[in-house]
Coordinates of C-alpha atoms in Angstrom, one line a residue:
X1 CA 0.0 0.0 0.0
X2 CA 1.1 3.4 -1.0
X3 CA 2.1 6.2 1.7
X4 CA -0.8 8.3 -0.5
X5 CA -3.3 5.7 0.1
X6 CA -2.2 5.6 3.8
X7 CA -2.6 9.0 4.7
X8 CA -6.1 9.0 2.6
X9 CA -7.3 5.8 4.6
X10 CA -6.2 8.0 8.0
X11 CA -8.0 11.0 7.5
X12 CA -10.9 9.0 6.0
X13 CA -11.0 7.8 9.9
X14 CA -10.3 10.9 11.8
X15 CA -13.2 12.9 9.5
X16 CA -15.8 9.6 10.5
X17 CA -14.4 10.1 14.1
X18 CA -14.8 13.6 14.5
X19 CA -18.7 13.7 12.9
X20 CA -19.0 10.2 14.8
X21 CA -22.1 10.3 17.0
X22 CA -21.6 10.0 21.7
X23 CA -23.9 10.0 23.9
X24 CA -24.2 12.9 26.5
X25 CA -26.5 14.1 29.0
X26 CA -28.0 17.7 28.6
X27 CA -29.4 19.2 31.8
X28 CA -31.4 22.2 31.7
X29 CA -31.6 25.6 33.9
X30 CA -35.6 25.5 34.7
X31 CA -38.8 24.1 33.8
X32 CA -40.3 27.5 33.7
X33 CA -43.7 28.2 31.4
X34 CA -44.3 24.3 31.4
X35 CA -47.8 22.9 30.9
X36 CA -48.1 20.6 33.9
X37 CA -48.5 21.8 37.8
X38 CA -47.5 20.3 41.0
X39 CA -51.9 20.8 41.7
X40 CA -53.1 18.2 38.9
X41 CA -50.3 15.3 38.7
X42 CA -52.8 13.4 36.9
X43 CA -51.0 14.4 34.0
X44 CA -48.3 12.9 34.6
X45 CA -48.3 10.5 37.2
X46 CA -50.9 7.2 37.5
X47 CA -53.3 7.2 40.1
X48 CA -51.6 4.3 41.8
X49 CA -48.4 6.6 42.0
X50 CA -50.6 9.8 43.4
X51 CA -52.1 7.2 46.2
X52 CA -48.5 6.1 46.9
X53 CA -47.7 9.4 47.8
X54 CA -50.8 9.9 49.6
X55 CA -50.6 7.2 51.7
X56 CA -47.1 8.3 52.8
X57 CA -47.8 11.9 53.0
X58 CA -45.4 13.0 50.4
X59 CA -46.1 15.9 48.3
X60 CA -45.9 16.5 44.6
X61 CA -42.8 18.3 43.8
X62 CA -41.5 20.5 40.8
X63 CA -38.9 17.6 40.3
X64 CA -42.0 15.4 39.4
X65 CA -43.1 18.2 36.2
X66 CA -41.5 16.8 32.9
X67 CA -39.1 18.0 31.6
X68 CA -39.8 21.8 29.2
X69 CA -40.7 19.8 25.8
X70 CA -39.8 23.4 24.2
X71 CA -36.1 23.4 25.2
X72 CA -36.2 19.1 23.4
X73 CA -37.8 20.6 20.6
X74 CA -35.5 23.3 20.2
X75 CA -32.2 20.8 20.4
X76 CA -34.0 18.5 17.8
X77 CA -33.7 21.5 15.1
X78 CA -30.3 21.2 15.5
X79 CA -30.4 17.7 14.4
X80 CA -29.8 16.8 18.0
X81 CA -32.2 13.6 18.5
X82 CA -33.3 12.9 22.0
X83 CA -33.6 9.5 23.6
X84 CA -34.5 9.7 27.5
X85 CA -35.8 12.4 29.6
X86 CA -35.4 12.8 33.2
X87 CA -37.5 14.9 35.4
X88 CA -35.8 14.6 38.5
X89 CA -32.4 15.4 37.3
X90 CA -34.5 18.0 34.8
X91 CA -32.2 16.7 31.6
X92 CA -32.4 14.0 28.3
X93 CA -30.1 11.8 27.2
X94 CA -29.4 12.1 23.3
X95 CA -26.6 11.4 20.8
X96 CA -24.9 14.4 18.9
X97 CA -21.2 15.0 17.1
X98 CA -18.4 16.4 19.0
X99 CA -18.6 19.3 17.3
X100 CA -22.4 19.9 18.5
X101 CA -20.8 20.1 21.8
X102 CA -19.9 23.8 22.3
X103 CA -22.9 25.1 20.4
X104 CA -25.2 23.2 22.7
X105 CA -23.6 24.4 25.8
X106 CA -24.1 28.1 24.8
X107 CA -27.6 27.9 24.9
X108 CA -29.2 29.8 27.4
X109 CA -31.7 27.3 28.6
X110 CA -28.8 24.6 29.0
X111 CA -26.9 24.1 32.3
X112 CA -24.2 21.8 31.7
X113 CA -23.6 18.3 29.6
X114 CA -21.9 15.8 30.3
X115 CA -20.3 12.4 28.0
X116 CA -21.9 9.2 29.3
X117 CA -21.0 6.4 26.7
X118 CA -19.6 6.4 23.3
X119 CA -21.4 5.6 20.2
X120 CA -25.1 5.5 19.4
X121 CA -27.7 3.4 21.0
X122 CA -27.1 0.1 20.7
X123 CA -29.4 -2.1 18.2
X124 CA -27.7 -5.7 18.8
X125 CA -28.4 -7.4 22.4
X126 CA -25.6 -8.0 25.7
X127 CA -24.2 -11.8 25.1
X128 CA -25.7 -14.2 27.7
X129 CA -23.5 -15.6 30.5
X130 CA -25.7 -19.2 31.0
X131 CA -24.4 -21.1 33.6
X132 CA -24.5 -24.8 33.4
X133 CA -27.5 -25.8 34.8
X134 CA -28.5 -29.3 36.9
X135 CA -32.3 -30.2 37.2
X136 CA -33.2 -30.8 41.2
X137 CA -36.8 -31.8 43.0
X138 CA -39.3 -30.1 44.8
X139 CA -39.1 -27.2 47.1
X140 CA -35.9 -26.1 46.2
X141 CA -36.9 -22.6 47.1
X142 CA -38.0 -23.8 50.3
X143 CA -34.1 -23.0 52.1
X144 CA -33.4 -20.0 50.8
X145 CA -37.2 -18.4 51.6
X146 CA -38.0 -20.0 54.8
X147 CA -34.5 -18.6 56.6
X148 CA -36.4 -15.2 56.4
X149 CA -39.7 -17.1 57.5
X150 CA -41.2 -16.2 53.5
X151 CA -43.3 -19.4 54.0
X152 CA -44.9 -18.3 56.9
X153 CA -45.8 -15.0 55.3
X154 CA -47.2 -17.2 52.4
X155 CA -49.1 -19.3 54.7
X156 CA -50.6 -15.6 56.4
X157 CA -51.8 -15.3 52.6
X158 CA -49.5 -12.5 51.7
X159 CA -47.1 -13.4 48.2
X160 CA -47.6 -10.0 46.8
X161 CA -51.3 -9.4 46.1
X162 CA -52.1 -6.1 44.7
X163 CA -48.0 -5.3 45.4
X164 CA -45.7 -4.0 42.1
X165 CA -42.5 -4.6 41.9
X166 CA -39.4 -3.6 39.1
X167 CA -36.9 -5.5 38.3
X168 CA -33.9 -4.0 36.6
X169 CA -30.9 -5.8 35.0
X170 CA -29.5 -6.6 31.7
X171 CA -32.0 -8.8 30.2
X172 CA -34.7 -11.1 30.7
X173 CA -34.3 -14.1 27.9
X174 CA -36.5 -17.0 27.6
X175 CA -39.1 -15.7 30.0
X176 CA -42.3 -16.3 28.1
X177 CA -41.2 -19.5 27.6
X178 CA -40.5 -20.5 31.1
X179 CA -43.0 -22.5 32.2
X180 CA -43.1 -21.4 35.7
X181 CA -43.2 -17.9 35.0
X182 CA -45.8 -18.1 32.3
X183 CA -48.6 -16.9 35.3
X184 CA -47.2 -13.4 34.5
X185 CA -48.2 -13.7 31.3
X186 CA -51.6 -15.1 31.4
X187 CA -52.4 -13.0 34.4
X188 CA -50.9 -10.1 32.9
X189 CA -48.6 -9.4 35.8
X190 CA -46.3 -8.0 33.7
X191 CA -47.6 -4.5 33.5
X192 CA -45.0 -2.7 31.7
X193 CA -41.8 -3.8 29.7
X194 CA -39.0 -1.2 28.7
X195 CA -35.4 -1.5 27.5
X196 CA -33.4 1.4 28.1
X197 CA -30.7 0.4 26.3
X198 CA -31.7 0.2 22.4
X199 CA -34.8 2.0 23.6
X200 CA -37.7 -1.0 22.5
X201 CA -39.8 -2.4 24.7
X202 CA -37.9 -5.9 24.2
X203 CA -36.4 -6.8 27.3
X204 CA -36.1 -10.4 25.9
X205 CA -32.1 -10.1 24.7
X206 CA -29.5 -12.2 25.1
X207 CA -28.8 -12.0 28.9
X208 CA -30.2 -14.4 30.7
X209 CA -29.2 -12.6 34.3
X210 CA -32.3 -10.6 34.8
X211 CA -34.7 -14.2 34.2
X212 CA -33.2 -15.4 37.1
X213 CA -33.5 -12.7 39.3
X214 CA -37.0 -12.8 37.9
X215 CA -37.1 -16.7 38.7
X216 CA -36.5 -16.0 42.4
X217 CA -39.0 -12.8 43.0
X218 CA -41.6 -14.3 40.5
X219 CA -41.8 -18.2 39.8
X220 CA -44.8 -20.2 40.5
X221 CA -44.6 -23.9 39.9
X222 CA -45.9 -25.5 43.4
X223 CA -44.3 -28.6 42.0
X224 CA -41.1 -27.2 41.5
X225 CA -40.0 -24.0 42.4
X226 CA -41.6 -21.2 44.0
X227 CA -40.6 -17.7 44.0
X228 CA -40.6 -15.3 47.1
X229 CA -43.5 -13.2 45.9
X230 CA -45.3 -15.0 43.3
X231 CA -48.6 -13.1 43.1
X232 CA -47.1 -9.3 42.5
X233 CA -47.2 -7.4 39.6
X234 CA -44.1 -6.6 37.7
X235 CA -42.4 -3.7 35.6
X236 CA -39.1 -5.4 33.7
X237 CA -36.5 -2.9 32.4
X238 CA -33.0 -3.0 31.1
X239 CA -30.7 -0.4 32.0
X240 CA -27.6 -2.8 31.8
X241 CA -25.6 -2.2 28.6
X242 CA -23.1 -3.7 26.8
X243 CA -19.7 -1.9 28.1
X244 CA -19.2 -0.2 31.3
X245 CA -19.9 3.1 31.0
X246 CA -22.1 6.3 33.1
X247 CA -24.8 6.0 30.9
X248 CA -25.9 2.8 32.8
X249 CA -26.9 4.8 36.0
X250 CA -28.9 7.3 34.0
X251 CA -30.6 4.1 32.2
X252 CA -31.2 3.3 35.8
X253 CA -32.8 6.7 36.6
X254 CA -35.1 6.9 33.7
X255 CA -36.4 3.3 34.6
X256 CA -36.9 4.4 38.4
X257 CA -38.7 7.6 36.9
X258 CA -41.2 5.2 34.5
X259 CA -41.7 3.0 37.3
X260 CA -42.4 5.1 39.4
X261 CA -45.2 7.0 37.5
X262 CA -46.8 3.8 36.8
X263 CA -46.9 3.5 40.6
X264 CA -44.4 0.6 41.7
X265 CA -44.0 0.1 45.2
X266 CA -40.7 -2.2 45.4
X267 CA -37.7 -2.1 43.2
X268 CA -35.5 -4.6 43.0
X269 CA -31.5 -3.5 41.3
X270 CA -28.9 -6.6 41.3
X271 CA -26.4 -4.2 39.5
X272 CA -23.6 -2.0 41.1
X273 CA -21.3 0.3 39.8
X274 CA -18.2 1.7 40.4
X275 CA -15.2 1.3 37.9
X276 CA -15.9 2.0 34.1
X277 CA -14.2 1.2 31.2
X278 CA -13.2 4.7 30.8
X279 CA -11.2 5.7 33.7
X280 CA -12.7 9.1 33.8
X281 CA -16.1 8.2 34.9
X282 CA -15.4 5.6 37.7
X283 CA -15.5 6.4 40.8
X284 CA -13.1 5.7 44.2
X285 CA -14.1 4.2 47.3
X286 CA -14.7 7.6 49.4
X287 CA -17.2 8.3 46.2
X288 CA -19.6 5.4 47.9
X289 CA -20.4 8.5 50.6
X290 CA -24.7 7.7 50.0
X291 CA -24.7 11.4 47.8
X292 CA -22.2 11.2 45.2
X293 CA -22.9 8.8 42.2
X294 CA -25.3 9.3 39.7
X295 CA -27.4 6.2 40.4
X296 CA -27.0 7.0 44.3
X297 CA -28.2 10.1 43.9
X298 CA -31.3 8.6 41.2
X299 CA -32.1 6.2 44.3
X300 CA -32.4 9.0 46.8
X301 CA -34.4 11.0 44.6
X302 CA -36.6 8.0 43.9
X303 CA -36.8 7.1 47.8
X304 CA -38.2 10.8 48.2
X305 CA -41.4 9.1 46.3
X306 CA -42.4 6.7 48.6
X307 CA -40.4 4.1 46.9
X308 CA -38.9 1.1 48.4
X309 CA -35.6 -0.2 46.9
X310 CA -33.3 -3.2 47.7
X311 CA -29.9 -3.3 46.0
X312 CA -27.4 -6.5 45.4
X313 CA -24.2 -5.3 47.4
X314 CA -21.5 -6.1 44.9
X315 CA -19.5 -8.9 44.5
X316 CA -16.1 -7.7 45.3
X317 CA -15.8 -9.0 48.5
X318 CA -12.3 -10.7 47.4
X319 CA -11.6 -8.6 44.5
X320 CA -9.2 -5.4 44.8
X321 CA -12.1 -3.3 45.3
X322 CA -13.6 -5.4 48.2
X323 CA -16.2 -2.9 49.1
X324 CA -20.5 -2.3 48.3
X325 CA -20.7 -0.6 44.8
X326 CA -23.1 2.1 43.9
X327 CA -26.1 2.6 44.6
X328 CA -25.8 0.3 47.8
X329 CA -24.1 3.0 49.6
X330 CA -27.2 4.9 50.3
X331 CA -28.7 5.4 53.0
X332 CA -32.3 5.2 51.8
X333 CA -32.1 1.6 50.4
X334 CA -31.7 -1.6 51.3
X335 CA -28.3 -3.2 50.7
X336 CA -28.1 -6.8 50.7
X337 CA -25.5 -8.6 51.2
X338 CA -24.5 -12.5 50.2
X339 CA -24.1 -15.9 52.9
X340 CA -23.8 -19.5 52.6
X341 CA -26.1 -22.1 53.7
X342 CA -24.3 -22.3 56.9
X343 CA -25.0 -18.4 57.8
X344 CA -21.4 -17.6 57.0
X345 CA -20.5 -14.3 54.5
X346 CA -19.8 -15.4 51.1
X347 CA -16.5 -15.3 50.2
X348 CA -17.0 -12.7 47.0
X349 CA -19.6 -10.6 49.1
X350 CA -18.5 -7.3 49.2
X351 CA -18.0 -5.6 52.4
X352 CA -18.6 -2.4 54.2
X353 CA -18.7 0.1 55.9
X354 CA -20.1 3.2 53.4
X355 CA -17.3 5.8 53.0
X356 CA -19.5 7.9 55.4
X357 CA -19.1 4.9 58.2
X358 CA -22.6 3.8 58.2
X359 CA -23.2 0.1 58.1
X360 CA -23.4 -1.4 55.0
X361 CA -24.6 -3.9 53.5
X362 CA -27.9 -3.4 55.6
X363 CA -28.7 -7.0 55.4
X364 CA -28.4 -10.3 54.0
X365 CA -29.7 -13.8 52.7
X366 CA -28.6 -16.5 51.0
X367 CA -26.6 -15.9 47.5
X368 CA -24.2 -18.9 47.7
X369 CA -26.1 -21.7 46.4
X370 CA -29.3 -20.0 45.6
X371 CA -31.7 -21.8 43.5
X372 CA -32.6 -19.9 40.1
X373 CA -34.6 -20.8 36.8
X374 CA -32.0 -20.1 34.0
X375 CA -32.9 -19.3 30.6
X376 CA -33.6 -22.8 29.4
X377 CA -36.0 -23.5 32.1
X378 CA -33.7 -25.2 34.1
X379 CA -33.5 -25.1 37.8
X380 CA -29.5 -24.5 39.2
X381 CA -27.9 -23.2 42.2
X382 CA -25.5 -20.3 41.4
X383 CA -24.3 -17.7 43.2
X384 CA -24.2 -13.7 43.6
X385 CA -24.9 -11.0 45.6
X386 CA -27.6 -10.6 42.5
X387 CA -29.8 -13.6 44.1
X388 CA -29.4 -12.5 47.3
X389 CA -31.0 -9.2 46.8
X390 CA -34.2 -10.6 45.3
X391 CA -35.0 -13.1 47.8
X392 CA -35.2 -9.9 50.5
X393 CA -36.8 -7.6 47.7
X394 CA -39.6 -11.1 48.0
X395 CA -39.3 -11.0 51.5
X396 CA -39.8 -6.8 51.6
X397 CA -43.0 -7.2 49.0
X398 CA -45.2 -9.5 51.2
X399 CA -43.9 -7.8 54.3
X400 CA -45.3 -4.8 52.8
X401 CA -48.3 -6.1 52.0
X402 CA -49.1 -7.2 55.4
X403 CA -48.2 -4.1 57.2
X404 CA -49.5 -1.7 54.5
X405 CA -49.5 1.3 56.8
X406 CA -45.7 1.8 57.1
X407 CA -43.9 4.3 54.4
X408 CA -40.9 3.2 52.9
X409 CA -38.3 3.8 54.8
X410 CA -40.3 2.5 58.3
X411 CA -40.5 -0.7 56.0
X412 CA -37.0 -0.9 55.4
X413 CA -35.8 -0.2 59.0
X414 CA -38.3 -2.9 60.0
X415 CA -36.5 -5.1 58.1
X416 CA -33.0 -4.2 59.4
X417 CA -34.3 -4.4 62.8
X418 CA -35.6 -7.9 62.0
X419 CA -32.3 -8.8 61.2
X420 CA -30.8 -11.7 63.5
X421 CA -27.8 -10.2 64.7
X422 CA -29.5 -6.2 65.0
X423 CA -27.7 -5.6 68.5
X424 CA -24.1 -6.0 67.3
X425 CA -24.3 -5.5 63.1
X426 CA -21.0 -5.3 61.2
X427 CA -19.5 -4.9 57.9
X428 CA -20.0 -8.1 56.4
X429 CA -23.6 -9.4 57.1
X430 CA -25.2 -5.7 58.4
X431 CA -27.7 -6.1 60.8
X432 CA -28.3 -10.0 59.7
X433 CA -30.6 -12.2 58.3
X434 CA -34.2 -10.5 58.2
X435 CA -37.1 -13.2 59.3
X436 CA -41.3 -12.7 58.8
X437 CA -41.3 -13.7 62.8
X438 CA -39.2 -10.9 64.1
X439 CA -40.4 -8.3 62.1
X440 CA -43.9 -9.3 63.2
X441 CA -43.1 -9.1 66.6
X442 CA -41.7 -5.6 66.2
X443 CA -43.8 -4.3 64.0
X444 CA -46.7 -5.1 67.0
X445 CA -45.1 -5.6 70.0
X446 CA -47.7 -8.6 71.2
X447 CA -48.1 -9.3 74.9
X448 CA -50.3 -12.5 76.5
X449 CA -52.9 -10.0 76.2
X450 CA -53.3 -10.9 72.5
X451 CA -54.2 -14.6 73.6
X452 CA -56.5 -13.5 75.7
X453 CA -58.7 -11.8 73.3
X454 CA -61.3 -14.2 71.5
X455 CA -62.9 -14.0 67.7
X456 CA -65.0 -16.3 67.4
X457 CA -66.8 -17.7 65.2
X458 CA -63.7 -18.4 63.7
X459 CA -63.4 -19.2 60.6
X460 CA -66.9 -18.4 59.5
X461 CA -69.1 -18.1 57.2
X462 CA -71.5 -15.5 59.0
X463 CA -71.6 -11.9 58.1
X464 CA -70.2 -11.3 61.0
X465 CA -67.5 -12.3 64.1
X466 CA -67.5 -11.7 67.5
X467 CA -64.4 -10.3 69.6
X468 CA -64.5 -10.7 73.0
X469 CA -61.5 -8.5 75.4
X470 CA -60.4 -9.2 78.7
X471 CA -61.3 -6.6 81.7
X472 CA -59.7 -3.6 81.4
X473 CA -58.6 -3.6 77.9
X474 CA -61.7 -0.8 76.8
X475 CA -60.5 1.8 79.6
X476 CA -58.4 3.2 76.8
X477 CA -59.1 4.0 73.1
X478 CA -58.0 1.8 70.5
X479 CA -58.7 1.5 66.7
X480 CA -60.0 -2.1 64.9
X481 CA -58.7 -2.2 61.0
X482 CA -59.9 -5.0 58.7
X483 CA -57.4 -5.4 56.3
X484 CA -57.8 -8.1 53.1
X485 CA -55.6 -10.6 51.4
X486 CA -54.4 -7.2 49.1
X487 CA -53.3 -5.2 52.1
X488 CA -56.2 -2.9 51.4
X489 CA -58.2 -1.9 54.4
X490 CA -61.8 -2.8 54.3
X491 CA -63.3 -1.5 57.5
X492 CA -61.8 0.6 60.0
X493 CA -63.7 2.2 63.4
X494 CA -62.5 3.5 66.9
X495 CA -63.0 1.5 70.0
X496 CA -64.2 4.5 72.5
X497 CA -63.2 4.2 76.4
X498 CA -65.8 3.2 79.2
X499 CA -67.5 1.1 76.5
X500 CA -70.7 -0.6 78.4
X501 CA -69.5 -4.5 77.1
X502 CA -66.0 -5.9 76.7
X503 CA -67.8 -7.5 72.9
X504 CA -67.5 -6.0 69.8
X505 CA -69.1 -7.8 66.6
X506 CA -67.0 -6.9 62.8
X507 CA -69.7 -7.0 59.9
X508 CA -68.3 -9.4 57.4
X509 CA -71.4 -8.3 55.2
X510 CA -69.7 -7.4 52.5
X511 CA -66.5 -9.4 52.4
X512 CA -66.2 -12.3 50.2
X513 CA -64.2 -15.6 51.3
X514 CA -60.6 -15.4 51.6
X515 CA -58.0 -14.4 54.4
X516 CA -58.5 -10.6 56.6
X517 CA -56.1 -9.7 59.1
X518 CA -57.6 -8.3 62.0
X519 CA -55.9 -5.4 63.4
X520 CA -56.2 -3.8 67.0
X521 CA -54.1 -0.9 68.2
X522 CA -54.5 0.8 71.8
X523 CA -52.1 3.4 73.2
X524 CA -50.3 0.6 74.9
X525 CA -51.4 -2.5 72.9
X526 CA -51.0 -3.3 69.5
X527 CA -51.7 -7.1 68.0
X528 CA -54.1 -8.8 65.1
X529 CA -55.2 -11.7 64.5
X530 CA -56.2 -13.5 60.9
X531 CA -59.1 -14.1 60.3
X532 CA -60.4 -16.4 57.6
X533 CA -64.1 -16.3 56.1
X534 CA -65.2 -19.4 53.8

């Protein structure tokens, strides 16, 4: 080859490099003159999300408006095509030349930009990582969920009813034809699909690692394998792309924003971040302070909303880094850490404490041996802190469910507090295995008194049921809630002092069969008791 057909074939490169496409983030100054108002969400957020809020007294905030479609608008007549928005962070993700780069900063309406990833969006899918798989028997979920008591919340009736979940990860493959997730499908539990990564709503790639985190929340085959919350809804996104680069977290936050203005309630991540293949976006240890990454600060922003979220710790327990990755280091989430079936840390479980000093990971269950569906339907024990974090995310759904009245972060430290080792936590297993039993107890405080207080008839199939309290109890006020198998309240009334009998009857008029739980706080006395009408 010529040195004239050389230097032709170089700047033939460097003039397709420099009009070569990157993605970058453009935030903007203000949402001022928008269309939307903090007074009527209903816009822009579900009903389910407005009653999330509600419930938790949270208000509507300007970082809930979208983002000013005028200031999109204007960058896509500069050719500049948008891909995501964000709302909370008040920005959009798009692809645009290098040389687009000054001119787009000099807009008045732009604060800053930054480079997340180079390239355009992906079209082709992340390549799997299948383990090998070995077919086992019945109840091979039954270890991993009944060390945190999940079977005892199942046999209380609670596997998720009415509760939705989103799982985010790399890629969900095979799962329509799973057979024990196919309930999803036919029950249409699967309420919304996106992939944030070549921006379809095919979450069905190549990488199998999201199915079994999907296996473990969501399975329902009584004859083989049962997941932790079987009975939830689900969102599925993929925010995991091919490369490590920043523009994972911000797939991260626009999947938290979606999800969370479809109204989830639980949000399950098994994905942590913290070195990059470009060495300019990673970040050090003291950057896992709970306030300084992009996806830590997406999860605090997304915990402001009412939001519970449970996050894999990392598996760098024996790897140079050692310590939790992103976003586990904040402080409103639950980070979940990885043991064996003996109780022992798992070897590749990554430590703590934060860089701030707090404890970290919060909790943990079993990720050494946990039992998965893979892709090809198979049932096989793998490891990862990824497995461990679903089984609590499970274990945090029905919990939820049953205790419905608690906001998100009262739900999350109920479930450290549950932990078995909550008097002397550490840096390796937090404050311990969470258990159903525990958290019950604490969540109640019961005394004998509970036993001494009768329902009867019990079960029934009368439109009504009797409770009958010891002496004494009625000299204070107290409030009786009804709630159903959903963790909806159905009937609710005050028990007023110096009542004339110690018997109060609950219409059941207008409940259909299934499980209640029967609720009865007094200023000193809290307990329930299930109740089951056929």
């Amino acid at each position: 080859m010529s040195r004239k057909t050389k230097l032709i074939i170089i700047l033939i490169f460097i003039g397709l490099r420099l009009s070569a496409q990157d993605r970058y983030m453009v935030f903007f100054t203000d949402k001022l003159n928008s269309p939307y108002s903090i007074s009527n969400p209903s816009q822009y957020l579900s009903q389910r999300s407005i009653q999330r809020r509600e419930k938790q007294r949270i208000s509507i905030a300007e970082n809930d408006l979208p983002v000013n479609q005028t200031y999109i608008d204007a960058l896509s007549n500069l050719g500049i095509k948008a891909i995501h928005r964000s709302k909370w962070m008040n920005g959009i993700l798009v692809e645009m030349e290098t040389s687009s780069l000054n001119l787009v900063e000099a807009l008045t309406f732009v604060e800053r930009v930054e480079y997340v990833a180079p390239g355009q969006v992906p079209s082709g899918s992340i390549s799997g990582d299948e383990a090998n798989s070995k077919f086992t028997n019945q109840g091979v979920t039954d270890f991993q969920n009944n060390m945190l008591g999940i079977d005892e919340m199942h046999e209380d009736g609670f596997e998720g009813q009415g509760m939705l979940v989103g799982v985010f990860d790399g890629g969900f493959q095979n799962i329509g034809q799973i057979a024990a997730l196919q309930h999803l499908f036919t029950s249409n539990k699967i309420v919304a699909q996106k992939n944030y990564v070549t921006n379809t709503t095919n979450v069905e790639n190549s990488e199998s690692h999201g199915t079994r985190v999907l296996s473990i929340l969501a399975a329902n085959n009584p004859s083989e394998y049962v997941g932790a919350a079987p009975a939830a809804n689900y969102i599925l996104c993929v925010t995991e792309a091919p490369g490590e680069y920043r523009v994972e977290e911000y797939n991260w936050l626009f999947a938290a924003e979606m999800a969370d203005s479809a109204g989830v309630d639980v949000i399950n991540t098994s994905l942590g971040y913290s070195v990059f293949d470009d060495a300019t976006m990673s970040y050090t240890y003291s950057d896992m302070d709970g306030e300084t990454a992009i996806i830590t600060k997406a999860a605090n922003i997304a915990a402001t909303k009412g939001i519970a979220l449970i996050n894999s710790a990392g598996n760098e327990g024996n790897k140079v880094w050692r310590f939790i990755t992103a976003p586990s280091d904040s402080e409103n989430l639950l980070s979940v850490g990885a043991i064996d079936a003996t109780g022992f840390r798992a070897s590749f479980s990554s430590f703590g404490p934060s860089a701030d000093n707090r404890i970290k990971p919060d909790v943990s269950a079993l990720g050494q041996g946990t039992a998965v569906i893979t892709a090809s339907g198979n049932i096989s024990f793998q490891n990862g802190t990824s497995f461990s974090g679903p089984v609590v995310t499970g274990f945090a759904t029905c919990l939820w469910q049953a205790f419905p009245e608690l906001t998100n972060l009262e739900l999350l430290d109920l479930i450290r507090k549950s932990g078995h080792q909550f008097d002397s936590p550490d840096n390796e297993l937090g404050y311990g295995i969470p258990n159903y039993s525990r958290a019950y107890e604490l969540a109640f405080t019961p005394e004998p008194l509970e036993n001494e207080v009768l329902a009867y008839p019990n079960p029934t199939s009368d439109s009504f049921i009797n409770l009958v309290f010891p002496e004494g109890f009625l000299s204070e006020s107290a409030t009786v809630t009804l709630i159903d198998i959903n963790g909806q309240q159905v009937n609710s009334f005050q028990l007023q002092p110096q009542m004339s009998s110690n018997r109060v009857q609950i219409d059941l008029n207008n409940q259909t069969a299934g499980i209640y739980i029967l609720r009865i706080k007094g200023q000193r006395t809290s307990f329930k008791k299930k109740i089951i009408k056929y």
